[in-house]
Tab-separated table of C-alpha atoms and ligand atoms in Angstrom:
chain	number	residue	atom	x	y	z
R	1	MET	CA	12.943	-21.893	-7.670
R	2	SER	CA	15.202	-19.929	-5.334
R	3	ASP	CA	17.168	-18.747	-8.380
R	4	ILE	CA	14.397	-16.568	-9.795
R	5	THR	CA	15.830	-13.103	-10.361
R	6	HIS	CA	13.354	-11.479	-12.764
R	7	HIS	CA	10.068	-10.743	-11.005
R	8	ILE	CA	6.691	-9.134	-11.655
R	9	PRO	CA	6.902	-5.322	-11.849
R	10	GLU	CA	5.145	-3.684	-8.891
R	11	PRO	CA	2.325	-1.910	-10.820
R	12	MET	CA	1.503	-5.185	-12.540
R	13	LEU	CA	1.368	-7.082	-9.248
R	14	ALA	CA	-0.936	-4.389	-7.826
R	15	ALA	CA	-3.180	-4.614	-10.895
R	16	TYR	CA	-3.198	-8.402	-10.558
R	17	ALA	CA	-4.263	-8.218	-6.894
R	18	ALA	CA	-6.998	-5.750	-7.873
R	19	GLY	CA	-8.097	-8.058	-10.689
R	20	THR	CA	-7.668	-5.542	-13.489
R	21	LEU	CA	-5.117	-7.301	-15.686
R	22	PRO	CA	-6.388	-8.678	-19.011
R	23	PRO	CA	-6.794	-12.491	-18.785
R	24	VAL	CA	-3.717	-13.266	-20.902
R	25	PHE	CA	-1.424	-11.310	-18.546
R	26	GLU	CA	-3.324	-12.499	-15.501
R	27	THR	CA	-2.504	-16.092	-16.436
R	28	VAL	CA	1.216	-15.293	-16.721
R	29	VAL	CA	1.237	-13.502	-13.352
R	30	ALA	CA	-0.694	-16.342	-11.668
R	31	THR	CA	1.801	-18.819	-13.132
R	32	HIS	CA	4.830	-16.841	-11.951
R	33	VAL	CA	3.304	-16.452	-8.463
R	34	SER	CA	2.774	-20.227	-8.398
R	35	MET	CA	6.559	-20.561	-8.882
R	36	CYS	CA	7.854	-17.600	-6.854
R	37	ALA	CA	7.619	-17.091	-3.085
R	38	THR	CA	8.815	-13.485	-3.358
R	39	CYS	CA	5.986	-12.458	-5.655
R	40	ARG	CA	3.447	-14.502	-3.687
R	41	ALA	CA	4.404	-12.503	-0.611
R	42	GLY	CA	4.142	-9.307	-2.684
R	43	MET	CA	0.705	-10.289	-3.952
R	44	GLN	CA	-0.440	-10.900	-0.398
R	45	ALA	CA	0.899	-7.469	0.573
R	46	HIS	CA	-1.275	-5.896	-2.100
R	47	GLU	CA	-4.258	-7.928	-0.930
R	48	MET	CA	-3.575	-6.613	2.548
R	49	ALA	CA	-3.610	-3.069	1.171
R	50	GLY	CA	-6.870	-3.845	-0.615
R	51	GLY	CA	-8.193	-5.125	2.706
R	52	ALA	CA	-7.242	-1.839	4.367
R	53	VAL	CA	-9.141	0.094	1.672
R	54	LEU	CA	-12.134	-2.186	2.210
R	55	GLU	CA	-11.995	-1.787	5.971
R	56	GLU	CA	-11.343	1.935	6.209
R	57	GLY	CA	-13.290	3.323	3.267
R	58	GLY	CA	-16.601	3.754	5.031
R	59	ALA	CA	-19.644	1.613	5.783
R	60	VAL	CA	-23.142	1.756	4.308
R	61	ASP	CA	-26.215	0.596	6.258
R	62	LEU	CA	-27.665	-2.716	5.182
R	63	SER	CA	-31.303	-3.403	4.514
R	64	ASP	CA	-33.027	-4.942	7.520
R	65	ALA	CA	-33.439	-8.475	6.236
R	66	LEU	CA	-29.954	-9.092	4.854
R	67	LYS	CA	-28.323	-10.448	7.997
R	68	ALA	CA	-31.163	-12.850	8.774
R	69	ASP	CA	-31.186	-13.976	5.130
R	70	VAL	CA	-27.486	-14.788	5.215
R	71	LEU	CA	-27.607	-16.515	8.607
R	72	ALA	CA	-30.529	-18.633	7.384
R	73	LEU	CA	-28.426	-19.839	4.462
R	74	LEU	CA	-25.448	-21.063	6.520
R	75	ASP	CA	-26.763	-24.618	6.730
R	76	ALA	CA	-27.623	-24.836	3.041
R	77	PRO	CA	-25.131	-26.960	1.088
R	78	ALA	CA	-22.099	-25.057	-0.206
R	79	PRO	CA	-22.013	-24.505	-3.964
R	80	GLU	CA	-19.749	-27.067	-5.612
R	81	ASP	CA	-16.518	-25.648	-7.024
R	82	LEU	CA	-14.658	-27.391	-9.797
R	83	PRO	CA	-11.242	-28.334	-8.424
R	84	ALA	CA	-8.504	-26.075	-9.792
R	85	PRO	CA	-6.251	-27.913	-12.284
R	86	LYS	CA	-3.029	-29.180	-10.721
R	87	ARG	CA	0.528	-28.753	-11.909
R	88	LYS	CA	1.608	-31.392	-14.416
R	89	GLY	CA	5.303	-31.709	-15.237
R	90	ILE	CA	6.671	-28.282	-16.076
R	91	TYR	CA	3.198	-26.714	-16.339
R	92	PRO	CA	1.910	-25.054	-13.127
R	93	GLY	CA	-1.829	-25.083	-12.320
R	94	PRO	CA	-2.728	-21.837	-14.135
R	95	VAL	CA	-1.103	-23.136	-17.362
R	96	MET	CA	-2.950	-26.444	-17.006
R	97	ALA	CA	-6.163	-24.405	-16.606
R	98	ALA	CA	-5.397	-22.505	-19.837
R	99	LEU	CA	-4.615	-25.852	-21.515
R	100	LYS	CA	-7.968	-27.152	-20.193
R	101	SER	CA	-5.893	-29.976	-18.648
R	102	ARG	CA	-4.861	-31.276	-22.095
R	103	GLU	CA	-1.407	-31.643	-23.623
R	104	PRO	CA	-0.144	-28.620	-25.616
R	105	ARG	CA	-0.998	-28.838	-29.323
R	106	TRP	CA	2.279	-27.805	-30.908
R	107	LYS	CA	2.373	-26.211	-34.358
R	108	SER	CA	5.640	-25.651	-36.160
R	109	LEU	CA	6.823	-22.113	-36.851
R	110	GLY	CA	9.862	-23.358	-38.792
R	111	MET	CA	13.509	-23.791	-37.724
R	112	GLY	CA	12.371	-26.162	-34.963
R	113	VAL	CA	10.447	-23.385	-33.183
R	114	ARG	CA	6.929	-24.409	-32.175
R	115	GLN	CA	3.957	-22.755	-30.541
R	116	SER	CA	0.715	-23.786	-28.915
R	117	ILE	CA	-1.897	-21.031	-28.723
R	118	LEU	CA	-3.839	-21.004	-25.444
R	119	MET	CA	-5.880	-17.818	-25.798
R	120	ASP	CA	-6.329	-15.479	-28.717
R	121	GLY	CA	-8.700	-12.565	-28.942
R	122	PRO	CA	-9.056	-8.796	-29.045
R	123	ASP	CA	-7.561	-8.492	-25.547
R	124	GLY	CA	-4.369	-10.264	-26.532
R	125	SER	CA	-2.919	-13.684	-26.990
R	126	LEU	CA	-1.336	-16.312	-24.787
R	127	ARG	CA	0.846	-19.091	-26.121
R	128	LEU	CA	3.449	-21.650	-25.216
R	129	LEU	CA	6.657	-21.315	-27.219
R	130	TYR	CA	9.124	-24.154	-27.752
R	131	ILE	CA	12.596	-23.095	-28.851
R	132	PRO	CA	15.357	-25.668	-29.471
R	133	PRO	CA	18.679	-25.069	-27.660
R	134	GLY	CA	20.692	-22.274	-29.236
R	135	ARG	CA	17.867	-21.208	-31.564
R	136	ALA	CA	16.601	-17.637	-31.775
R	137	VAL	CA	13.004	-16.543	-31.664
R	138	PRO	CA	12.573	-14.579	-34.904
R	139	ASP	CA	13.442	-10.910	-34.439
R	140	HIS	CA	10.302	-9.067	-33.461
R	141	GLY	CA	8.896	-5.941	-31.904
R	142	HIS	CA	5.488	-5.483	-30.323
R	143	ASN	CA	2.896	-2.774	-30.170
R	144	GLY	CA	2.051	-3.259	-26.532
R	145	ILE	CA	3.419	-5.272	-23.647
R	146	GLU	CA	4.911	-8.735	-24.045
R	147	MET	CA	5.397	-11.019	-21.040
R	148	THR	CA	7.595	-14.106	-21.335
R	149	LEU	CA	7.907	-16.615	-18.488
R	150	VAL	CA	10.397	-19.491	-18.684
R	151	LEU	CA	8.943	-22.901	-17.750
R	152	GLN	CA	11.866	-25.052	-18.938
R	153	GLY	CA	15.409	-24.352	-20.135
R	154	SER	CA	16.516	-20.739	-20.494
R	155	PHE	CA	16.893	-17.864	-22.917
R	156	SER	CA	18.868	-14.671	-23.088
R	157	ASP	CA	18.461	-11.467	-25.027
R	158	GLU	CA	19.788	-7.906	-25.082
R	159	THR	CA	18.471	-7.313	-21.546
R	160	GLY	CA	19.809	-10.362	-19.694
R	161	ALA	CA	19.569	-14.094	-19.009
R	162	PHE	CA	16.323	-15.794	-18.018
R	163	GLY	CA	16.018	-19.205	-16.347
R	164	VAL	CA	13.095	-21.269	-15.066
R	165	GLY	CA	10.613	-19.005	-13.274
R	166	ASP	CA	12.127	-15.785	-14.620
R	167	LEU	CA	9.747	-13.320	-16.201
R	168	GLU	CA	10.612	-10.783	-18.878
R	169	VAL	CA	8.243	-7.880	-19.355
R	170	ALA	CA	9.004	-5.989	-22.566
R	171	ASP	CA	7.220	-2.892	-23.812
R	172	GLU	CA	6.997	-1.447	-27.307
R	173	GLU	CA	10.391	0.182	-26.970
R	174	LEU	CA	12.276	-3.095	-26.689
R	175	ASP	CA	13.268	-4.739	-29.952
R	176	HIS	CA	14.802	-7.974	-28.756
R	177	THR	CA	16.030	-11.291	-30.057
R	178	PRO	CA	15.670	-14.001	-27.426
R	179	VAL	CA	18.034	-16.955	-27.966
R	180	ALA	CA	17.430	-20.257	-26.190
R	181	GLY	CA	20.242	-21.464	-23.948
R	182	GLU	CA	22.055	-24.790	-24.263
R	183	GLY	CA	20.671	-27.862	-22.516
R	184	LEU	CA	16.942	-28.506	-22.509
R	185	PRO	CA	14.745	-26.869	-25.145
R	186	CYS	CA	13.358	-23.578	-23.861
R	187	ILE	CA	9.616	-23.665	-23.189
R	188	CYS	CA	8.031	-20.316	-22.347
R	189	LEU	CA	4.606	-18.972	-21.577
R	190	ALA	CA	4.236	-15.771	-23.594
R	191	ALA	CA	1.480	-13.165	-23.575
R	192	THR	CA	1.003	-10.068	-25.703
R	193	ASP	CA	-1.764	-7.498	-25.741
R	194	ALA	CA	-1.165	-6.782	-29.428
R	195	PRO	CA	0.010	-8.909	-32.362
R	196	LEU	CA	3.767	-9.470	-32.611
R	197	ARG	CA	5.539	-7.756	-35.509
R	198	PHE	CA	8.268	-9.831	-37.098
R	199	HIS	CA	11.042	-8.034	-38.953
R	200	SER	CA	12.304	-10.708	-41.272
R	201	VAL	CA	10.208	-11.066	-44.387
R	202	LEU	CA	9.333	-14.731	-44.147
R	203	PRO	CA	7.830	-14.763	-40.674
R	204	ARG	CA	5.786	-11.670	-41.555
R	205	LEU	CA	4.301	-13.511	-44.508
R	206	LEU	CA	3.559	-16.414	-42.233
R	207	GLN	CA	1.926	-14.251	-39.595
R	208	PRO	CA	-1.705	-14.608	-40.742
R	209	LEU	CA	-1.134	-18.304	-41.179
R	210	PHE	CA	0.185	-18.903	-37.691
R	211	ARG	CA	-1.700	-16.132	-35.906
R	212	ILE	CA	1.550	-14.985	-34.328
M	1	MET	CA	-3.082	-20.551	19.414
M	2	THR	CA	-6.837	-20.773	19.729
M	3	ASP	CA	-7.105	-18.840	22.990
M	4	GLY	CA	-7.492	-15.643	20.959
M	5	GLN	CA	-5.264	-13.591	23.222
M	6	ASP	CA	-3.851	-10.430	21.644
M	7	MET	CA	-5.333	-11.237	18.283
M	8	THR	CA	-7.687	-8.738	16.725
M	9	ASP	CA	-11.349	-9.524	17.261
M	10	GLN	CA	-11.736	-10.143	13.548
M	11	THR	CA	-9.035	-12.826	13.495
M	12	ALA	CA	-10.413	-14.485	16.619
M	13	TRP	CA	-13.933	-14.559	15.116
M	14	MET	CA	-12.633	-15.894	11.854
M	15	LEU	CA	-10.721	-18.698	13.589
M	16	ALA	CA	-13.818	-19.582	15.615
M	17	VAL	CA	-15.750	-19.823	12.347
M	18	ARG	CA	-13.005	-21.902	10.754
M	19	ASP	CA	-12.230	-24.268	13.613
M	20	ALA	CA	-15.544	-24.484	15.514
M	21	ARG	CA	-18.094	-23.474	12.822
M	22	ASP	CA	-19.218	-20.881	15.371
M	23	LYS	CA	-22.324	-19.075	14.064
M	24	ALA	CA	-22.252	-16.420	16.771
M	25	ALA	CA	-18.702	-15.528	15.721
M	26	PHE	CA	-19.867	-15.440	12.109
M	27	ALA	CA	-22.639	-13.017	13.078
M	28	ARG	CA	-20.019	-10.675	14.606
M	29	LEU	CA	-17.903	-10.921	11.465
M	30	PHE	CA	-21.026	-10.102	9.473
M	31	ASP	CA	-21.812	-7.045	11.616
M	32	TYR	CA	-18.274	-5.773	11.151
M	33	TYR	CA	-17.627	-6.534	7.490
M	34	ALA	CA	-20.980	-6.531	5.695
M	35	PRO	CA	-21.623	-2.745	5.926
M	36	ARG	CA	-18.001	-2.045	4.955
M	37	LEU	CA	-18.289	-4.468	2.060
M	38	LYS	CA	-21.441	-2.768	0.874
M	39	GLY	CA	-19.673	0.601	1.004
M	40	PHE	CA	-16.667	-0.806	-0.863
M	41	VAL	CA	-18.755	-2.340	-3.636
M	42	MET	CA	-20.893	0.790	-4.016
M	43	ARG	CA	-17.804	3.003	-4.253
M	44	GLY	CA	-16.869	0.795	-7.179
M	45	GLY	CA	-20.035	2.007	-8.893
M	46	MET	CA	-22.621	-0.672	-8.114
M	47	ASP	CA	-26.138	0.134	-6.994
M	48	ALA	CA	-27.343	-0.783	-3.505
M	49	ALA	CA	-29.405	-3.822	-4.507
M	50	LEU	CA	-26.638	-5.458	-6.524
M	51	ALA	CA	-24.135	-4.520	-3.810
M	52	GLU	CA	-26.174	-6.422	-1.227
M	53	GLU	CA	-26.291	-9.432	-3.498
M	54	ILE	CA	-22.493	-9.377	-3.604
M	55	VAL	CA	-22.268	-8.855	0.172
M	56	GLN	CA	-24.457	-11.909	0.660
M	57	ASP	CA	-22.364	-14.081	-1.680
M	58	VAL	CA	-19.071	-12.914	-0.199
M	59	MET	CA	-20.161	-13.507	3.398
M	60	LEU	CA	-21.470	-16.974	2.503
M	61	THR	CA	-18.138	-17.727	0.816
M	62	VAL	CA	-16.381	-16.617	4.011
M	63	TRP	CA	-18.469	-19.198	5.865
M	64	HIS	CA	-18.095	-22.039	3.357
M	65	LYS	CA	-14.412	-21.521	2.536
M	66	ALA	CA	-13.290	-20.697	6.065
M	67	ALA	CA	-10.950	-23.702	5.974
M	68	GLN	CA	-8.822	-21.831	3.426
M	69	PHE	CA	-8.202	-18.923	5.793
M	70	ASP	CA	-4.624	-19.013	7.030
M	71	PRO	CA	-3.817	-16.294	9.567
M	72	GLU	CA	-0.094	-16.798	9.055
M	73	ARG	CA	-0.305	-15.745	5.439
M	74	ALA	CA	-3.245	-13.399	5.254
M	75	GLN	CA	-5.201	-11.185	7.557
M	76	VAL	CA	-8.996	-11.274	7.523
M	77	SER	CA	-9.565	-8.041	5.586
M	78	GLY	CA	-7.076	-8.995	2.864
M	79	TRP	CA	-8.627	-12.435	2.546
M	80	ILE	CA	-12.142	-10.984	2.265
M	81	TYR	CA	-10.882	-8.352	-0.177
M	82	GLN	CA	-9.656	-11.073	-2.510
M	83	ILE	CA	-12.961	-13.015	-2.278
M	84	THR	CA	-14.845	-9.796	-3.010
M	85	ARG	CA	-12.799	-8.936	-6.091
M	86	ASN	CA	-13.238	-12.499	-7.381
M	87	ARG	CA	-16.980	-12.185	-6.979
M	88	GLN	CA	-17.080	-8.747	-8.643
M	89	ILE	CA	-14.965	-9.943	-11.562
M	90	ASP	CA	-17.312	-12.891	-12.040
M	91	THR	CA	-20.105	-10.402	-12.715
M	92	ILE	CA	-18.180	-8.405	-15.323
M	93	ARG	CA	-16.081	-11.047	-17.055
M	94	ARG	CA	-17.103	-14.094	-18.987
M	95	THR	CA	-14.163	-16.116	-17.715
M	96	GLY	CA	-13.378	-16.518	-14.051
M	97	ARG	CA	-10.225	-15.109	-12.582
M	98	THR	CA	-7.008	-17.142	-12.801
M	99	MET	CA	-5.515	-17.650	-9.351
M	100	PRO	CA	-2.102	-19.059	-8.399
M	101	GLU	CA	-1.781	-22.612	-7.151
M	102	GLU	CA	-2.779	-22.973	-3.528
M	103	LEU	CA	-0.014	-23.795	-1.097
M	104	LYS	CA	-0.892	-26.633	1.204
M	105	HIS	CA	0.261	-26.778	4.785
M	106	GLU	CA	1.049	-30.139	6.294
M	107	ASP	CA	-2.049	-31.478	8.007
M	108	ASP	CA	-0.442	-31.407	11.422
M	109	HIS	CA	0.867	-27.882	10.933
M	110	GLU	CA	0.571	-25.876	14.168
M	111	PRO	CA	0.029	-22.186	13.395
M	112	ASP	CA	2.801	-19.972	14.709
M	113	ALA	CA	1.210	-17.377	16.993
M	114	GLY	CA	4.182	-15.070	16.544
M	115	GLN	CA	3.751	-15.040	12.804
M	116	VAL	CA	0.000	-14.410	13.122
M	117	LEU	CA	0.574	-11.443	15.420
M	118	ALA	CA	3.348	-10.097	13.225
M	119	MET	CA	0.999	-10.211	10.255
M	120	GLU	CA	-1.639	-8.289	12.177
M	121	GLN	CA	0.831	-5.680	13.357
M	122	GLU	CA	2.001	-5.085	9.806
M	123	ALA	CA	-1.602	-4.740	8.678
M	124	GLY	CA	-2.160	-2.167	11.416
M	125	LYS	CA	0.919	-0.203	10.363
M	126	LEU	CA	-0.219	-0.345	6.757
M	127	LYS	CA	-3.607	1.113	7.703
M	128	GLN	CA	-1.897	3.943	9.566
M	129	ALA	CA	0.399	4.607	6.638
M	130	LEU	CA	-2.577	4.805	4.280
M	131	SER	CA	-4.400	7.177	6.618
M	132	ARG	CA	-1.411	9.526	6.620
M	133	LEU	CA	-1.237	9.807	2.831
M	134	LYS	CA	-2.163	13.063	1.129
M	135	PRO	CA	-5.853	13.018	0.142
M	136	GLU	CA	-5.154	12.756	-3.586
M	137	GLN	CA	-2.706	9.890	-3.062
M	138	ARG	CA	-5.204	8.136	-0.852
M	139	ALA	CA	-7.908	8.584	-3.439
M	140	MET	CA	-5.643	7.075	-6.079
M	141	ILE	CA	-4.808	4.061	-3.871
M	142	GLU	CA	-8.502	3.583	-3.249
M	143	LYS	CA	-9.211	3.659	-6.988
M	144	ALA	CA	-6.422	1.180	-7.723
M	145	TYR	CA	-7.672	-1.404	-5.224
M	146	LEU	CA	-11.317	-0.838	-6.105
M	147	GLY	CA	-10.342	-1.995	-9.587
M	148	ASP	CA	-10.968	1.408	-11.194
M	149	LEU	CA	-7.460	1.769	-12.632
M	150	THR	CA	-6.035	-0.286	-15.476
M	151	HIS	CA	-2.509	-1.629	-15.221
M	152	GLN	CA	-1.439	1.112	-17.619
M	153	GLU	CA	-2.971	3.758	-15.358
M	154	ILE	CA	-1.303	2.323	-12.267
M	155	ARG	CA	1.987	2.306	-14.153
M	156	ASP	CA	1.556	5.908	-15.261
M	157	GLN	CA	0.635	7.126	-11.773
M	158	THR	CA	4.142	7.901	-10.640
M	159	GLY	CA	2.703	9.502	-7.498
M	160	LEU	CA	1.085	6.228	-6.476
M	161	PRO	CA	2.835	5.189	-3.262
M	162	LEU	CA	3.184	1.485	-4.050
M	163	GLY	CA	6.620	1.671	-2.463
M	164	THR	CA	5.085	2.954	0.766
M	165	ILE	CA	2.785	-0.028	0.849
M	166	LYS	CA	5.667	-2.374	0.243
M	167	SER	CA	8.067	-0.810	2.750
M	168	ARG	CA	5.456	-0.677	5.537
M	169	ILE	CA	5.065	-4.390	5.413
M	170	ARG	CA	8.576	-5.338	4.487
M	171	LEU	CA	9.221	-7.141	7.757
M	172	GLY	CA	6.061	-9.171	7.450
M	173	LEU	CA	6.881	-9.871	3.848
M	174	ASP	CA	10.342	-11.146	4.666
M	175	ARG	CA	8.927	-13.518	7.235
M	176	LEU	CA	6.193	-14.595	4.881
M	177	ARG	CA	8.640	-15.167	2.063
M	178	HIS	CA	10.814	-17.294	4.299
M	179	GLU	CA	7.867	-19.383	5.363
M	180	LEU	CA	6.596	-19.794	1.804
M	181	LYS	CA	10.019	-20.957	0.659
M	182	GLU	CA	9.981	-23.667	3.266
M	183	LEU	CA	6.539	-24.726	2.109
M	184	ARG	CA	7.697	-24.985	-1.475
M	185	GLU	CA	11.035	-26.592	-0.736
M	186	PRO	CA	10.500	-29.245	1.906
U	301	LIG	ZN1	8.750	-13.305	-8.561
C-alpha cells in the first residue's frame, strides 16, 4: 500500500468530497481511498473545507418548533443501517458493494481477457477487467474520462507503470495500450463515462455483444 | 483528553454527546449548527421547509452516529458537512453514495490530544485562508462544496484555489497521513 504513486487528481477528489462525481467514478475514488492513506487524508481536507463553507456561509433562522421536535426524537430508536460490505480478498468494500457481495461474473473478451460489468447506464460504466500476464488490453480510445485502478498485478502503458492501488485517469486525448505485467494476472476496476472505442476491427465488431 | 481544555466548544460538545450521551451538549451543538445547516442547504437551492427536514435528519444522525466521530481525523464541521452531503444526495439520487471503507481504531485507543488540537488549528487556519480569498474565488469555492459544480467544472476552473486549501492544511495532512498509515499497516 505504501508503494502507491498514482493518486486521485485534486479536482476529482474535491468533486468526490462534494458528492458530485457520477456513481461509476465515485466507486473508483472510494475504492482508491480505501487503499490509500494519502488520498484519505486529502479527502478529509476537502471535507474540512466543506465544513468551513458550511460554518461560515451564513445562518438562517429556524422555525420555532424545530429544536423541540429534534430533541423529542433523541430517545426514539435509531434507524437501522445495512452494514457496509467488507473487503473480500483483493476487492475493497466499495467493490464488494458494487458486486452486491457476490463473486465477479467473468465474461471472456477473447485472448484470455475477461470482464465483469458492475454498472452500465447513460452515466457511464464500471467493470472489472482481468488481463493475463503480458497481455495487452485491446488498443482503444475514449470519448470521455477513463479511470483504471489496479487491484491485483500490474500494468504499464505509454504514460507509466501501475501497481496495486495505483490509479490511471485518462482523458479523450490519451490513446493508450495498457499491457499487463508479469506475475499475477492484472485485475483492474475500470470506469468510463462514455463507451470505449476500440481501434482493431474485431473488438469493434464485438462491442455491441460485450457492451464494452 | 475529556477535560475539554483548549478544544473548541464544538469539539467539546461533540465529545460529550459521543462519550456521555449528553443532551444538553447536543442542544448547544444544535443551536450552533442547525441555523448554519439551514443556510447551507438553502444556498444549495432548497426551499425552507425541505431544508428544515434535512436539518432535522442531519442533527439526528449526529446524535445517533456520534460514536463514529473521531476528533483526530475530522473536525466537527467537516464531519457534519459529509453527513449533510450524504443526506442531500439521498434526495436527488436513486442510489446512495459510495463511501470508502471505515478505518477502525483499536478499542483501547487513547485519543492523542495533540493531534486533536493540531486538527482544530489547521481548520482555523483554513477558515482564515478562505475568508481572505477574493470574492469571486470564494464564491466559486462555495459553489464547489455546495455541490453546484460538476467535476468537469471544477477541473476547468483554473482560478479555483484548491492548492490553497491543500497547502493551508498540509501540516495536519502529513500528521493525519502518518497516523492513517499506522492504522492500515499494524
Ligand atoms: Zn492516493
